[in-house]
mmCIF file of C-alpha atoms and ligand atoms in Angstrom:
data_model
loop_
_atom_site.group_PDB
_atom_site.id
_atom_site.type_symbol
_atom_site.label_atom_id
_atom_site.label_comp_id
_atom_site.label_asym_id
_atom_site.label_seq_id
_atom_site.Cartn_x
_atom_site.Cartn_y
_atom_site.Cartn_z
ATOM 1 C CA UNK A 100 0.062 -0.275 0.160
ATOM 2 C CA UNK A 101 1.298 3.508 -0.547
ATOM 3 C CA UNK A 102 0.135 6.664 0.948
ATOM 4 C CA UNK A 103 0.910 10.139 -0.447
ATOM 5 C CA UNK A 104 1.150 12.012 2.627
ATOM 6 C CA UNK A 105 0.634 15.923 1.966
ATOM 7 C CA UNK A 106 2.031 18.521 4.441
ATOM 8 C CA UNK A 107 4.463 15.939 5.014
ATOM 9 C CA UNK A 108 7.026 18.220 6.857
ATOM 10 C CA UNK A 109 4.098 19.891 9.125
ATOM 11 C CA UNK A 110 2.988 19.307 12.597
ATOM 12 C CA UNK A 111 0.743 16.308 11.789
ATOM 13 C CA UNK A 112 2.677 15.420 8.626
ATOM 14 C CA UNK A 113 5.656 14.418 9.852
ATOM 15 C CA UNK A 114 4.041 12.200 12.795
ATOM 16 C CA UNK A 115 1.472 11.007 9.917
ATOM 17 C CA UNK A 116 4.553 9.409 7.912
ATOM 18 C CA UNK A 117 5.866 8.099 10.761
ATOM 19 C CA UNK A 118 2.260 6.183 11.784
ATOM 20 C CA UNK A 119 2.114 4.726 8.393
ATOM 21 C CA UNK A 120 5.902 3.499 8.425
ATOM 22 C CA UNK A 121 5.322 1.923 11.552
ATOM 23 C CA UNK A 122 2.839 0.268 10.058
ATOM 24 C CA UNK A 123 4.809 -1.052 7.232
ATOM 25 C CA UNK A 124 2.996 1.356 4.624
ATOM 26 C CA UNK A 125 5.357 2.591 2.089
ATOM 27 C CA UNK A 126 4.847 6.672 2.244
ATOM 28 C CA UNK A 127 5.317 9.598 -0.460
ATOM 29 C CA UNK A 128 6.073 12.424 1.544
ATOM 30 C CA UNK A 129 4.884 15.505 0.080
ATOM 31 C CA UNK A 130 5.433 19.426 0.707
ATOM 32 C CA UNK A 131 7.043 22.155 -1.486
ATOM 33 C CA UNK A 132 10.286 21.641 0.234
ATOM 34 C CA UNK A 133 10.342 17.876 0.920
ATOM 35 C CA UNK A 134 12.643 16.047 3.508
ATOM 36 C CA UNK A 135 15.348 13.983 2.888
ATOM 37 C CA UNK A 136 14.548 9.941 2.017
ATOM 38 C CA UNK A 137 14.682 7.152 4.564
ATOM 39 C CA UNK A 138 13.327 3.810 4.768
ATOM 40 C CA UNK A 139 9.850 3.430 3.395
ATOM 41 C CA UNK A 140 9.846 7.184 2.765
ATOM 42 C CA UNK A 141 10.035 8.626 -0.959
ATOM 43 C CA UNK A 142 9.877 12.461 -0.390
ATOM 44 C CA UNK A 143 8.394 14.204 -3.608
ATOM 45 C CA UNK A 144 7.563 18.017 -4.259
ATOM 46 C CA UNK A 145 4.155 19.089 -4.036
ATOM 47 C CA UNK A 146 2.477 22.367 -4.904
ATOM 48 C CA UNK A 147 -1.088 23.333 -4.587
ATOM 49 C CA UNK A 148 -0.419 26.051 -6.144
ATOM 50 C CA UNK A 149 1.725 24.377 -9.233
ATOM 51 C CA UNK A 150 -0.560 21.313 -11.043
ATOM 52 C CA UNK A 151 2.466 20.471 -12.574
ATOM 53 C CA UNK A 152 3.685 18.748 -9.194
ATOM 54 C CA UNK A 153 0.312 17.137 -8.535
ATOM 55 C CA UNK A 154 0.859 14.066 -11.251
ATOM 56 C CA UNK A 155 4.104 12.440 -9.524
ATOM 57 C CA UNK A 156 3.061 12.883 -6.425
ATOM 58 C CA UNK A 157 -0.595 11.219 -7.037
ATOM 59 C CA UNK A 158 1.159 8.286 -9.112
ATOM 60 C CA UNK A 159 0.063 5.092 -8.354
ATOM 61 C CA UNK A 160 -1.656 5.812 -4.681
ATOM 62 C CA UNK A 161 -3.337 4.058 -2.549
ATOM 63 C CA UNK A 162 -4.586 6.432 0.157
ATOM 64 C CA UNK A 163 -4.467 10.258 1.170
ATOM 65 C CA UNK A 164 -3.650 12.323 3.577
ATOM 66 C CA UNK A 165 -4.627 15.733 3.141
ATOM 67 C CA UNK A 166 -3.630 19.180 4.663
ATOM 68 C CA UNK A 167 -5.665 21.493 2.819
ATOM 69 C CA UNK A 168 -4.176 24.601 0.932
ATOM 70 C CA UNK A 169 -5.106 26.912 4.103
ATOM 71 C CA UNK A 170 -2.597 29.566 2.265
ATOM 72 C CA UNK A 171 -4.472 29.836 -1.062
ATOM 73 C CA UNK A 172 -8.175 30.595 0.362
ATOM 74 C CA UNK A 173 -8.960 32.495 -2.972
ATOM 75 C CA UNK A 174 -9.044 28.766 -3.986
ATOM 76 C CA UNK A 175 -11.963 26.631 -2.720
ATOM 77 C CA UNK A 176 -11.919 24.014 -5.346
ATOM 78 C CA UNK A 177 -8.526 22.575 -5.308
ATOM 79 C CA UNK A 178 -9.429 19.686 -2.838
ATOM 80 C CA UNK A 179 -12.350 18.843 -4.847
ATOM 81 C CA UNK A 180 -9.701 19.182 -8.458
ATOM 82 C CA UNK A 181 -7.354 17.087 -6.171
ATOM 83 C CA UNK A 182 -9.452 14.181 -5.306
ATOM 84 C CA UNK A 183 -10.764 14.056 -8.663
ATOM 85 C CA UNK A 184 -7.038 13.869 -9.936
ATOM 86 C CA UNK A 185 -6.592 11.227 -7.964
ATOM 87 C CA UNK A 186 -8.783 7.754 -8.969
ATOM 88 C CA UNK A 187 -6.470 5.369 -7.668
ATOM 89 C CA UNK A 188 -6.573 6.763 -4.213
ATOM 90 C CA UNK A 189 -9.689 4.860 -2.749
ATOM 91 C CA UNK A 190 -8.779 6.137 0.937
ATOM 92 C CA UNK A 191 -8.371 9.783 2.262
ATOM 93 C CA UNK A 192 -8.645 11.291 5.223
ATOM 94 C CA UNK A 193 -8.648 15.119 5.343
ATOM 95 C CA UNK A 194 -7.734 17.232 8.289
ATOM 96 C CA UNK A 195 -10.325 19.601 9.191
ATOM 97 C CA UNK A 196 -10.738 21.507 12.257
ATOM 98 C CA UNK A 197 -12.846 21.229 15.724
ATOM 99 C CA UNK A 198 -15.890 23.904 15.129
ATOM 100 C CA UNK A 199 -15.700 24.050 11.459
ATOM 101 C CA UNK A 200 -18.846 25.078 10.839
ATOM 102 C CA UNK A 201 -18.890 27.706 13.256
ATOM 103 C CA UNK A 202 -15.515 29.494 11.985
ATOM 104 C CA UNK A 203 -15.649 32.146 9.490
ATOM 105 C CA UNK A 204 -15.220 30.576 5.648
ATOM 106 C CA UNK A 205 -12.041 32.728 5.100
ATOM 107 C CA UNK A 206 -10.320 29.293 4.802
ATOM 108 C CA UNK A 207 -13.002 27.023 2.963
ATOM 109 C CA UNK A 208 -12.465 24.020 5.174
ATOM 110 C CA UNK A 209 -16.031 23.297 5.079
ATOM 111 C CA UNK A 210 -16.049 22.951 1.051
ATOM 112 C CA UNK A 211 -12.982 20.558 1.291
ATOM 113 C CA UNK A 212 -14.673 18.244 3.993
ATOM 114 C CA UNK A 213 -18.023 18.338 1.376
ATOM 115 C CA UNK A 214 -15.979 17.866 -1.317
ATOM 116 C CA UNK A 215 -14.127 14.675 0.505
ATOM 117 C CA UNK A 216 -17.765 13.126 1.484
ATOM 118 C CA UNK A 217 -18.912 13.662 -2.030
ATOM 119 C CA UNK A 218 -15.517 12.587 -3.384
ATOM 120 C CA UNK A 219 -16.980 8.719 -3.914
ATOM 121 C CA UNK A 220 -13.832 7.265 -1.752
ATOM 122 C CA UNK A 221 -13.771 5.974 1.758
ATOM 123 C CA UNK A 222 -13.761 9.029 3.521
ATOM 124 C CA UNK A 223 -12.437 10.195 7.089
ATOM 125 C CA UNK A 224 -12.482 13.752 8.647
ATOM 126 C CA UNK A 225 -10.629 14.753 11.489
ATOM 127 C CA UNK A 226 -11.611 17.628 13.336
ATOM 128 C CA UNK A 227 -8.879 17.979 16.195
ATOM 129 C CA UNK A 228 -8.764 20.178 19.049
ATOM 130 C CA UNK A 229 -5.816 23.015 19.561
ATOM 131 C CA UNK A 230 -2.383 20.982 19.129
ATOM 132 C CA UNK A 231 -0.087 20.729 21.748
ATOM 133 C CA UNK A 232 2.603 21.425 19.585
ATOM 134 C CA UNK A 233 1.596 24.645 19.035
ATOM 135 C CA UNK A 234 3.790 25.513 21.535
ATOM 136 C CA UNK A 235 6.746 24.317 19.679
ATOM 137 C CA UNK A 236 6.865 26.881 17.153
ATOM 138 C CA UNK A 237 5.242 30.293 17.154
ATOM 139 C CA UNK A 238 3.415 30.120 20.624
ATOM 140 C CA UNK A 239 7.007 28.480 21.805
ATOM 141 C CA UNK A 240 9.215 31.368 20.262
ATOM 142 C CA UNK A 241 7.301 33.641 21.940
ATOM 143 C CA UNK A 242 7.533 31.838 25.589
ATOM 144 C CA UNK A 243 11.255 31.570 25.125
ATOM 145 C CA UNK A 244 11.802 35.196 24.549
ATOM 146 C CA UNK A 245 9.432 36.964 26.653
ATOM 147 C CA UNK A 246 8.298 34.315 28.981
ATOM 148 C CA UNK A 247 4.875 35.132 28.462
ATOM 149 C CA UNK A 248 2.065 35.046 26.037
ATOM 150 C CA UNK A 249 -0.552 37.225 25.562
ATOM 151 C CA UNK A 250 -3.925 35.787 23.569
ATOM 152 C CA UNK A 251 -7.479 36.656 23.493
ATOM 153 C CA UNK A 252 -8.781 33.467 25.288
ATOM 154 C CA UNK A 253 -10.151 35.077 28.696
ATOM 155 C CA UNK A 254 -10.186 32.396 31.376
ATOM 156 C CA UNK A 255 -11.316 29.638 28.564
ATOM 157 C CA UNK A 256 -10.454 25.874 28.872
ATOM 158 C CA UNK A 257 -8.879 23.736 25.732
ATOM 159 C CA UNK A 258 -8.533 19.725 25.000
ATOM 160 C CA UNK A 259 -4.878 20.378 23.575
ATOM 161 C CA UNK A 260 -3.968 17.077 21.269
ATOM 162 C CA UNK A 261 -1.092 16.042 20.456
ATOM 163 C CA UNK A 262 -0.251 15.751 16.984
ATOM 164 C CA UNK A 263 1.047 12.297 17.239
ATOM 165 C CA UNK A 264 -2.471 11.031 18.818
ATOM 166 C CA UNK A 265 -3.783 12.596 15.575
ATOM 167 C CA UNK A 266 -1.665 11.274 13.359
ATOM 168 C CA UNK A 267 -2.154 7.930 14.832
ATOM 169 C CA UNK A 268 -5.930 8.155 14.344
ATOM 170 C CA UNK A 269 -4.950 9.169 10.900
ATOM 171 C CA UNK A 270 -2.941 5.888 10.127
ATOM 172 C CA UNK A 271 -5.940 3.778 11.480
ATOM 173 C CA UNK A 272 -7.903 5.444 9.073
ATOM 174 C CA UNK A 273 -6.120 5.067 6.314
ATOM 175 C CA UNK A 274 -4.849 1.012 7.139
ATOM 176 C CA UNK A 275 -8.059 -0.343 8.840
ATOM 177 C CA UNK A 276 -11.323 -1.082 8.276
ATOM 178 C CA UNK A 277 -13.884 0.397 9.951
ATOM 179 C CA UNK A 278 -13.360 4.186 9.604
ATOM 180 C CA UNK A 279 -15.044 5.078 6.824
ATOM 181 C CA UNK A 280 -17.623 7.754 6.476
ATOM 182 C CA UNK A 281 -16.628 8.931 10.247
ATOM 183 C CA UNK A 282 -15.934 12.057 10.981
ATOM 184 C CA UNK A 283 -13.630 12.085 14.283
ATOM 185 C CA UNK A 284 -13.084 15.144 16.739
ATOM 186 C CA UNK A 285 -10.120 14.491 18.444
ATOM 187 C CA UNK A 286 -9.263 16.130 21.664
ATOM 188 C CA UNK A 287 -6.189 15.332 24.346
ATOM 189 C CA UNK A 288 -7.373 13.811 27.702
ATOM 190 C CA UNK A 289 -7.725 16.976 29.805
ATOM 191 C CA UNK A 290 -9.262 20.390 29.413
ATOM 192 C CA UNK A 291 -7.023 23.276 30.266
ATOM 193 C CA UNK A 292 -7.112 27.324 30.724
ATOM 194 C CA UNK A 293 -3.844 29.303 29.129
ATOM 195 C CA UNK A 294 -2.788 30.151 32.703
ATOM 196 C CA UNK A 295 -2.665 26.227 33.797
ATOM 197 C CA UNK A 296 -0.659 25.127 30.012
ATOM 198 C CA UNK A 297 2.052 27.926 30.559
ATOM 199 C CA UNK A 298 2.076 26.954 34.034
ATOM 200 C CA UNK A 299 2.598 23.511 33.003
ATOM 201 C CA UNK A 300 5.439 24.215 30.384
ATOM 202 C CA UNK A 301 7.066 26.483 32.904
ATOM 203 C CA UNK A 302 7.400 23.649 35.492
ATOM 204 C CA UNK A 303 8.856 21.526 32.956
ATOM 205 C CA UNK A 304 11.504 24.348 31.215
ATOM 206 C CA UNK A 305 12.757 25.407 35.320
ATOM 207 C CA UNK A 306 11.440 28.851 34.942
ATOM 208 C CA UNK A 307 8.219 30.985 35.176
ATOM 209 C CA UNK A 308 6.179 31.558 32.581
ATOM 210 C CA UNK A 309 3.111 33.847 31.963
ATOM 211 C CA UNK A 310 -0.303 34.078 30.332
ATOM 212 C CA UNK A 311 -1.849 37.453 29.529
ATOM 213 C CA UNK A 312 -5.383 37.378 28.709
ATOM 214 C CA UNK A 313 -5.935 40.672 26.296
ATOM 215 C CA UNK A 314 -9.145 41.845 23.834
ATOM 216 C CA UNK A 315 -10.053 40.534 20.449
ATOM 217 C CA UNK A 316 -8.789 44.145 19.313
ATOM 218 C CA UNK A 317 -5.629 44.346 21.168
ATOM 219 C CA UNK A 318 -5.333 40.943 19.280
ATOM 220 C CA UNK A 319 -6.098 41.977 15.901
ATOM 221 C CA UNK A 320 -3.822 45.111 16.240
ATOM 222 C CA UNK A 321 -0.673 42.651 17.087
ATOM 223 C CA UNK A 322 -1.642 40.715 14.041
ATOM 224 C CA UNK A 323 -1.742 43.776 11.901
ATOM 225 C CA UNK A 324 1.359 45.010 13.226
ATOM 226 C CA UNK A 325 3.232 41.755 12.597
ATOM 227 C CA UNK A 326 1.690 42.142 8.945
ATOM 228 C CA UNK A 327 -0.567 39.654 8.423
ATOM 229 C CA UNK A 328 -3.460 39.607 6.100
ATOM 230 C CA UNK A 329 -7.018 40.487 6.711
ATOM 231 C CA UNK A 330 -8.112 37.196 6.125
ATOM 232 C CA UNK A 331 -5.681 35.950 8.332
ATOM 233 C CA UNK A 332 -6.493 38.073 11.134
ATOM 234 C CA UNK A 333 -10.373 37.057 10.652
ATOM 235 C CA UNK A 334 -9.447 33.748 10.857
ATOM 236 C CA UNK A 335 -7.695 33.815 13.941
ATOM 237 C CA UNK A 336 -10.069 35.982 15.463
ATOM 238 C CA UNK A 337 -12.965 33.034 14.678
ATOM 239 C CA UNK A 338 -10.586 30.403 16.239
ATOM 240 C CA UNK A 339 -10.228 32.431 19.360
ATOM 241 C CA UNK A 340 -14.470 33.421 19.309
ATOM 242 C CA UNK A 341 -14.766 29.936 19.507
ATOM 243 C CA UNK A 342 -12.522 29.203 22.689
ATOM 244 C CA UNK A 343 -13.671 31.981 24.524
ATOM 245 C CA UNK A 344 -17.545 30.410 23.985
ATOM 246 C CA UNK A 345 -16.098 27.379 25.316
ATOM 247 C CA UNK A 346 -16.744 25.082 21.964
ATOM 248 C CA UNK A 347 -12.567 24.087 22.698
ATOM 249 C CA UNK A 348 -13.117 22.883 26.161
ATOM 250 C CA UNK A 349 -14.346 19.252 24.306
ATOM 251 C CA UNK A 350 -12.779 16.338 25.809
ATOM 252 C CA UNK A 351 -13.631 12.871 24.606
ATOM 253 C CA UNK A 352 -12.294 9.303 24.114
ATOM 254 C CA UNK A 353 -12.030 8.831 20.194
ATOM 255 C CA UNK A 354 -8.198 8.933 20.666
ATOM 256 C CA UNK A 355 -8.694 5.993 23.058
ATOM 257 C CA UNK A 356 -10.986 4.139 21.300
ATOM 258 C CA UNK A 357 -9.558 3.973 17.713
ATOM 259 C CA UNK A 358 -5.753 3.987 18.915
ATOM 260 C CA UNK A 359 -6.483 1.625 22.251
ATOM 261 C CA UNK A 360 -4.495 3.697 24.749
ATOM 262 C CA UNK A 361 -5.240 7.077 26.381
ATOM 263 C CA UNK A 362 -4.461 10.356 24.769
ATOM 264 C CA UNK A 363 -0.766 12.021 25.534
ATOM 265 C CA UNK A 364 -1.382 14.717 28.196
ATOM 266 C CA UNK A 365 0.233 17.970 28.066
ATOM 267 C CA UNK A 366 2.494 17.622 30.851
ATOM 268 C CA UNK A 367 4.128 14.428 28.909
ATOM 269 C CA UNK A 368 4.528 16.773 25.619
ATOM 270 C CA UNK A 369 6.179 19.611 28.141
ATOM 271 C CA UNK A 370 8.326 16.971 29.909
ATOM 272 C CA UNK A 371 9.547 15.886 26.434
ATOM 273 C CA UNK A 372 9.994 19.502 25.142
ATOM 274 C CA UNK A 373 11.110 21.479 27.988
ATOM 275 C CA UNK A 374 14.096 22.547 25.969
ATOM 276 C CA UNK A 375 11.719 24.579 23.843
ATOM 277 C CA UNK A 376 11.159 26.636 26.743
ATOM 278 C CA UNK A 377 13.952 26.760 28.783
ATOM 279 C CA UNK A 378 16.420 29.233 27.137
ATOM 280 C CA UNK A 379 15.847 33.487 26.605
ATOM 281 C CA UNK A 380 16.071 36.229 28.521
ATOM 282 C CA UNK A 381 14.387 34.812 31.932
ATOM 283 C CA UNK A 382 15.939 31.780 31.743
HETATM 284 N N1 NAP B 575 -2.503 24.653 15.031
HETATM 285 C C1 NAP B 575 -3.420 23.413 15.719
HETATM 286 O O1 NAP B 575 -4.156 23.961 16.546
HETATM 287 C C2 NAP B 575 -4.850 23.171 14.345
HETATM 288 C C3 NAP B 575 -5.713 22.585 15.136
HETATM 289 C C4 NAP B 575 -6.814 22.318 14.576
HETATM 290 C C5 NAP B 575 -6.504 22.259 12.622
HETATM 291 N N2 NAP B 575 -5.767 22.823 12.274
HETATM 292 C C6 NAP B 575 -5.167 22.643 11.101
HETATM 293 O O2 NAP B 575 -4.127 22.110 10.429
HETATM 294 C C7 NAP B 575 -3.866 22.354 9.289
HETATM 295 C C8 NAP B 575 -2.317 22.573 9.520
HETATM 296 O O3 NAP B 575 -1.757 21.234 9.429
HETATM 297 P P1 NAP B 575 -0.101 21.261 10.442
HETATM 298 O O4 NAP B 575 -0.374 22.025 11.498
HETATM 299 O O5 NAP B 575 -0.314 19.270 10.271
HETATM 300 O O6 NAP B 575 0.389 21.729 9.015
HETATM 301 P P2 NAP B 575 1.782 22.623 9.437
HETATM 302 O O7 NAP B 575 2.869 22.517 10.395
HETATM 303 O O8 NAP B 575 0.922 24.426 9.457
HETATM 304 O O9 NAP B 575 2.977 22.641 7.789
HETATM 305 C C9 NAP B 575 2.120 22.755 6.613
HETATM 306 C C10 NAP B 575 2.891 21.799 5.944
HETATM 307 O O10 NAP B 575 1.765 22.151 4.496
HETATM 308 C C11 NAP B 575 2.754 22.270 3.637
HETATM 309 N N3 NAP B 575 3.129 23.547 3.035
HETATM 310 C C12 NAP B 575 2.185 24.731 3.045
HETATM 311 N N4 NAP B 575 2.181 25.085 1.952
HETATM 312 C C13 NAP B 575 1.749 24.383 0.878
HETATM 313 C C14 NAP B 575 1.409 24.270 -0.574
HETATM 314 N N5 NAP B 575 1.638 25.544 -1.129
HETATM 315 N N6 NAP B 575 1.668 23.686 -1.405
HETATM 316 C C15 NAP B 575 1.764 22.044 -0.466
HETATM 317 N N7 NAP B 575 2.342 21.922 0.660
HETATM 318 C C16 NAP B 575 2.306 23.306 1.436
HETATM 319 C C17 NAP B 575 4.595 22.944 4.042
HETATM 320 O O11 NAP B 575 5.403 22.425 3.701
HETATM 321 P P3 NAP B 575 6.275 23.476 2.343
HETATM 322 O O12 NAP B 575 6.538 24.731 3.276
HETATM 323 O O13 NAP B 575 7.391 22.927 2.414
HETATM 324 O O14 NAP B 575 5.598 23.543 1.409
HETATM 325 C C18 NAP B 575 3.978 22.154 5.470
HETATM 326 O O15 NAP B 575 4.805 20.314 5.403
HETATM 327 C C19 NAP B 575 -4.489 23.542 8.565
HETATM 328 O O16 NAP B 575 -5.524 23.555 8.241
HETATM 329 C C20 NAP B 575 -5.104 24.261 10.167
HETATM 330 O O17 NAP B 575 -6.086 24.738 9.778
HETATM 331 C C21 NAP B 575 -4.399 23.330 13.671
#
């Protein structure tokens, strides 16, 4: 069996590659700047924006893991076109997001979901909660450099999920029977406020880290100063509105039900990655 993993160098894709290789699946690992080859892994250049790259990536695949073209919001039909260009791929897993139906349609993720459902393939849609791995890049850099994280999340809770658990569910859906036609909401084992999260990360790193709740307007101003376009700002504000409304406090047992073991905790992610937040001016 050969599976094409899109976004193979990203937060979920890297782990999806590992999880498939562990199951003895041949993987084609796709991104614009592919990583190195390794046992069972053939890197391939794939760019959503360059259809000339699609054919070689899609050749003779049986399954497909899709991280959609979220940076190309003006082209909502790309996922539909890719599915049509992959007649041999009988199984497909789409990475979506918890609360997709209540988010602004700046990123056409609901359209991608509809296209996957209408594809005629054995599809599985994953709607994860926020990733624990967000504290590795992005938020992690802010914590390391400033010792604090300022977000418009008030004191809402989130069931942060480890991307390795998402990947193991994706690998199960791509290689086992019984997952076709399912939409899985994936969460970690507990709901935590940002205040609690940064405390866990700080304890692991041996330094004090702080969470500062800010308003949505303050957050948007910061994103504008950082050069983000208005569409991306609208998307980010939508994500944080859902958080404040309590949507992301959801915790369920889907990871455990599918993988046969409990979802990884934020505490274990923190202790494995303590070096990420340990340096910086306040270390
Ligand atoms: N972060 C969260 O908490 C969270 C929660 C739920 C859902 N999500 C969803 O997760 C998705 C992101 O997935 P991720 O975090 O696994 O990926 P990621 O870490 O954002 O990495 C993106 C991947 O896609 C590749 N890529 C970027 N632009 C591309 C293009 N034009 N053509 C082909 N490949 C391209 C990148 O590699 P190259 O740059 O080399 O191409 C990289 O491998 C988003 O749709 C987001 O909404 C995120």
